[in-house]
Short mmCIF file of N, CA and C in Angstrom, two decimals:
data_model
loop_
_atom_site.label_atom_id
_atom_site.label_comp_id
_atom_site.label_asym_id
_atom_site.label_seq_id
_atom_site.Cartn_x
_atom_site.Cartn_y
_atom_site.Cartn_z
N MET A 1 0.84 -1.16 0.00
CA MET A 1 0.00 0.00 0.00
C MET A 1 0.89 1.24 0.00
N ASP A 2 0.46 2.27 -0.67
CA ASP A 2 1.14 3.56 -0.64
C ASP A 2 0.38 4.49 0.30
N ALA A 3 1.10 5.34 1.01
CA ALA A 3 0.47 6.27 1.94
C ALA A 3 1.30 7.54 2.02
N MET A 4 0.66 8.63 2.39
CA MET A 4 1.36 9.88 2.68
C MET A 4 1.64 9.89 4.18
N VAL A 5 2.91 9.99 4.54
CA VAL A 5 3.30 10.06 5.95
C VAL A 5 4.07 11.36 6.13
N ASN A 6 3.51 12.26 6.90
CA ASN A 6 4.11 13.59 7.12
C ASN A 6 4.46 14.29 5.81
N GLY A 7 3.57 14.14 4.81
CA GLY A 7 3.77 14.82 3.54
C GLY A 7 4.66 14.08 2.55
N TYR A 8 5.20 12.93 2.93
CA TYR A 8 6.05 12.13 2.03
C TYR A 8 5.25 10.94 1.52
N LEU A 9 5.32 10.68 0.21
CA LEU A 9 4.70 9.49 -0.36
C LEU A 9 5.61 8.31 -0.04
N VAL A 10 5.08 7.36 0.71
CA VAL A 10 5.84 6.17 1.10
C VAL A 10 5.19 4.98 0.42
N SER A 11 5.97 4.27 -0.40
CA SER A 11 5.46 3.13 -1.16
C SER A 11 5.64 1.84 -0.39
N ASN A 12 4.74 0.92 -0.62
CA ASN A 12 4.81 -0.43 -0.05
C ASN A 12 4.95 -0.42 1.46
N ILE A 13 4.12 0.36 2.13
CA ILE A 13 4.15 0.44 3.58
C ILE A 13 2.99 -0.37 4.15
N LEU A 14 3.24 -1.08 5.23
CA LEU A 14 2.21 -1.85 5.92
C LEU A 14 1.76 -1.03 7.12
N ILE A 15 0.47 -0.70 7.17
CA ILE A 15 -0.05 0.11 8.27
C ILE A 15 -1.23 -0.60 8.90
N ASP A 16 -1.20 -0.75 10.21
CA ASP A 16 -2.31 -1.29 10.99
C ASP A 16 -2.69 -0.22 12.00
N ILE A 17 -3.66 0.62 11.65
CA ILE A 17 -4.03 1.76 12.49
C ILE A 17 -4.51 1.31 13.86
N GLY A 18 -5.03 0.10 14.00
CA GLY A 18 -5.52 -0.39 15.28
C GLY A 18 -4.44 -1.01 16.16
N ALA A 19 -3.22 -1.11 15.68
CA ALA A 19 -2.15 -1.75 16.45
C ALA A 19 -1.68 -0.84 17.58
N LYS A 20 -1.20 -1.45 18.66
CA LYS A 20 -0.64 -0.68 19.77
C LYS A 20 0.76 -0.18 19.45
N VAL A 21 1.49 -0.93 18.62
CA VAL A 21 2.85 -0.55 18.23
C VAL A 21 2.92 -0.55 16.71
N ASN A 22 3.42 0.53 16.14
CA ASN A 22 3.59 0.65 14.69
C ASN A 22 5.07 0.61 14.36
N PHE A 23 5.45 -0.29 13.48
CA PHE A 23 6.84 -0.41 13.06
C PHE A 23 7.03 0.32 11.74
N LEU A 24 8.21 0.84 11.55
CA LEU A 24 8.56 1.52 10.31
C LEU A 24 9.83 0.87 9.78
N THR A 25 9.79 0.44 8.53
CA THR A 25 10.98 -0.18 7.94
C THR A 25 12.03 0.88 7.61
N LEU A 26 13.25 0.44 7.47
CA LEU A 26 14.34 1.34 7.09
C LEU A 26 14.04 1.98 5.73
N ASP A 27 13.49 1.21 4.80
CA ASP A 27 13.17 1.73 3.48
C ASP A 27 12.12 2.85 3.57
N ALA A 28 11.08 2.65 4.38
CA ALA A 28 10.04 3.68 4.55
C ALA A 28 10.63 4.92 5.20
N TRP A 29 11.49 4.75 6.19
CA TRP A 29 12.15 5.88 6.87
C TRP A 29 12.98 6.68 5.87
N ASN A 30 13.70 5.97 4.99
CA ASN A 30 14.49 6.65 3.95
C ASN A 30 13.59 7.42 2.99
N GLN A 31 12.43 6.85 2.62
CA GLN A 31 11.50 7.52 1.72
C GLN A 31 10.93 8.79 2.36
N MET A 32 10.91 8.85 3.69
CA MET A 32 10.39 10.01 4.41
C MET A 32 11.45 11.08 4.62
N GLY A 33 12.63 10.89 4.07
CA GLY A 33 13.68 11.89 4.21
C GLY A 33 14.49 11.73 5.49
N ARG A 34 14.41 10.57 6.14
CA ARG A 34 15.19 10.22 7.33
C ARG A 34 14.98 11.22 8.48
N PRO A 35 13.72 11.39 8.93
CA PRO A 35 13.47 12.32 10.04
C PRO A 35 14.12 11.86 11.33
N SER A 36 14.34 12.80 12.24
CA SER A 36 14.97 12.50 13.54
C SER A 36 14.00 11.73 14.44
N PHE A 37 14.57 10.84 15.24
CA PHE A 37 13.80 10.05 16.20
C PHE A 37 13.82 10.70 17.57
N HIS A 38 12.77 10.43 18.36
CA HIS A 38 12.80 10.71 19.79
C HIS A 38 13.39 9.47 20.44
N PRO A 39 14.16 9.62 21.53
CA PRO A 39 14.74 8.44 22.18
C PRO A 39 13.67 7.50 22.71
N SER A 40 13.98 6.22 22.77
CA SER A 40 13.06 5.21 23.30
C SER A 40 13.84 4.21 24.13
N SER A 41 13.30 3.91 25.31
CA SER A 41 13.91 2.87 26.15
C SER A 41 13.01 1.63 26.20
N ASN A 42 12.01 1.58 25.33
CA ASN A 42 11.08 0.44 25.30
C ASN A 42 11.78 -0.82 24.82
N VAL A 43 11.31 -1.94 25.33
CA VAL A 43 11.70 -3.24 24.81
C VAL A 43 10.43 -3.86 24.25
N LEU A 44 10.46 -4.28 23.00
CA LEU A 44 9.29 -4.88 22.37
C LEU A 44 9.46 -6.39 22.35
N TYR A 45 8.41 -7.10 22.72
CA TYR A 45 8.44 -8.56 22.75
C TYR A 45 7.60 -9.08 21.58
N MET A 46 8.25 -9.79 20.67
CA MET A 46 7.58 -10.31 19.49
C MET A 46 6.82 -11.59 19.82
N ALA A 47 5.93 -12.00 18.92
CA ALA A 47 5.14 -13.22 19.13
C ALA A 47 6.02 -14.45 19.23
N ASN A 48 7.19 -14.44 18.59
CA ASN A 48 8.10 -15.59 18.64
C ASN A 48 9.09 -15.49 19.81
N GLU A 49 8.79 -14.60 20.77
CA GLU A 49 9.54 -14.40 22.01
C GLU A 49 10.88 -13.69 21.82
N ILE A 50 11.14 -13.17 20.65
CA ILE A 50 12.35 -12.38 20.43
C ILE A 50 12.10 -10.97 20.95
N ARG A 51 13.10 -10.41 21.63
CA ARG A 51 13.02 -9.03 22.10
C ARG A 51 13.65 -8.10 21.07
N ALA A 52 13.01 -6.97 20.85
CA ALA A 52 13.52 -5.98 19.89
C ALA A 52 13.63 -4.64 20.59
N MET A 53 14.70 -3.93 20.28
CA MET A 53 14.92 -2.59 20.84
C MET A 53 14.77 -1.58 19.71
N PRO A 54 13.73 -0.75 19.74
CA PRO A 54 13.60 0.26 18.69
C PRO A 54 14.73 1.28 18.77
N ILE A 55 15.12 1.80 17.62
CA ILE A 55 16.19 2.81 17.62
C ILE A 55 15.64 4.18 17.96
N GLY A 56 14.32 4.31 17.98
CA GLY A 56 13.70 5.57 18.35
C GLY A 56 12.22 5.57 18.01
N VAL A 57 11.58 6.71 18.24
CA VAL A 57 10.15 6.86 18.00
C VAL A 57 9.92 8.11 17.17
N LEU A 58 9.07 7.99 16.16
CA LEU A 58 8.56 9.14 15.42
C LEU A 58 7.17 9.41 15.98
N LYS A 59 6.97 10.58 16.58
CA LYS A 59 5.72 10.85 17.30
C LYS A 59 4.74 11.67 16.46
N ASP A 60 3.45 11.35 16.67
CA ASP A 60 2.33 12.09 16.07
C ASP A 60 2.47 12.29 14.57
N ASP A 61 2.81 11.21 13.88
CA ASP A 61 2.94 11.29 12.43
C ASP A 61 1.55 11.35 11.80
N SER A 62 1.42 12.18 10.79
CA SER A 62 0.17 12.32 10.05
C SER A 62 0.20 11.35 8.88
N ILE A 63 -0.79 10.47 8.79
CA ILE A 63 -0.85 9.46 7.75
C ILE A 63 -2.14 9.65 6.96
N THR A 64 -2.04 9.68 5.63
CA THR A 64 -3.22 9.78 4.78
C THR A 64 -3.25 8.56 3.87
N ILE A 65 -4.36 7.81 3.95
CA ILE A 65 -4.55 6.63 3.13
C ILE A 65 -5.88 6.79 2.41
N GLN A 66 -5.84 6.88 1.10
CA GLN A 66 -7.04 7.02 0.27
C GLN A 66 -7.97 8.10 0.81
N GLY A 67 -7.42 9.25 1.18
CA GLY A 67 -8.20 10.38 1.64
C GLY A 67 -8.54 10.40 3.12
N SER A 68 -8.32 9.31 3.84
CA SER A 68 -8.58 9.26 5.28
C SER A 68 -7.31 9.60 6.04
N LYS A 69 -7.43 10.48 7.06
CA LYS A 69 -6.26 10.92 7.81
C LYS A 69 -6.25 10.30 9.20
N PHE A 70 -5.04 9.93 9.66
CA PHE A 70 -4.83 9.31 10.96
C PHE A 70 -3.59 9.92 11.59
N LYS A 71 -3.43 9.73 12.89
CA LYS A 71 -2.20 10.07 13.62
C LYS A 71 -1.66 8.78 14.21
N ALA A 72 -0.34 8.63 14.20
CA ALA A 72 0.28 7.43 14.76
C ALA A 72 1.71 7.74 15.18
N ASP A 73 2.21 6.96 16.14
CA ASP A 73 3.62 6.96 16.52
C ASP A 73 4.26 5.74 15.87
N PHE A 74 5.48 5.89 15.37
CA PHE A 74 6.21 4.77 14.79
C PHE A 74 7.44 4.49 15.63
N LYS A 75 7.75 3.19 15.82
CA LYS A 75 8.94 2.76 16.55
C LYS A 75 9.81 1.98 15.61
#
């Protein structure tokens, strides 16, 4: 799916607006012009019991999908 994230067209992005945690791939971050992260000390626990440490958080990002607008944080 393609979406506008903070004014940048990001191709092939997976978005689950109902999720508690939103992940952003390195490719999507690059397409957004590599914005600065807020620090994060969270530890994320995956379904397969692997722990992941986000490198940061993008807060209150504006997302537009087919004319519908949302706000989300990305880790």
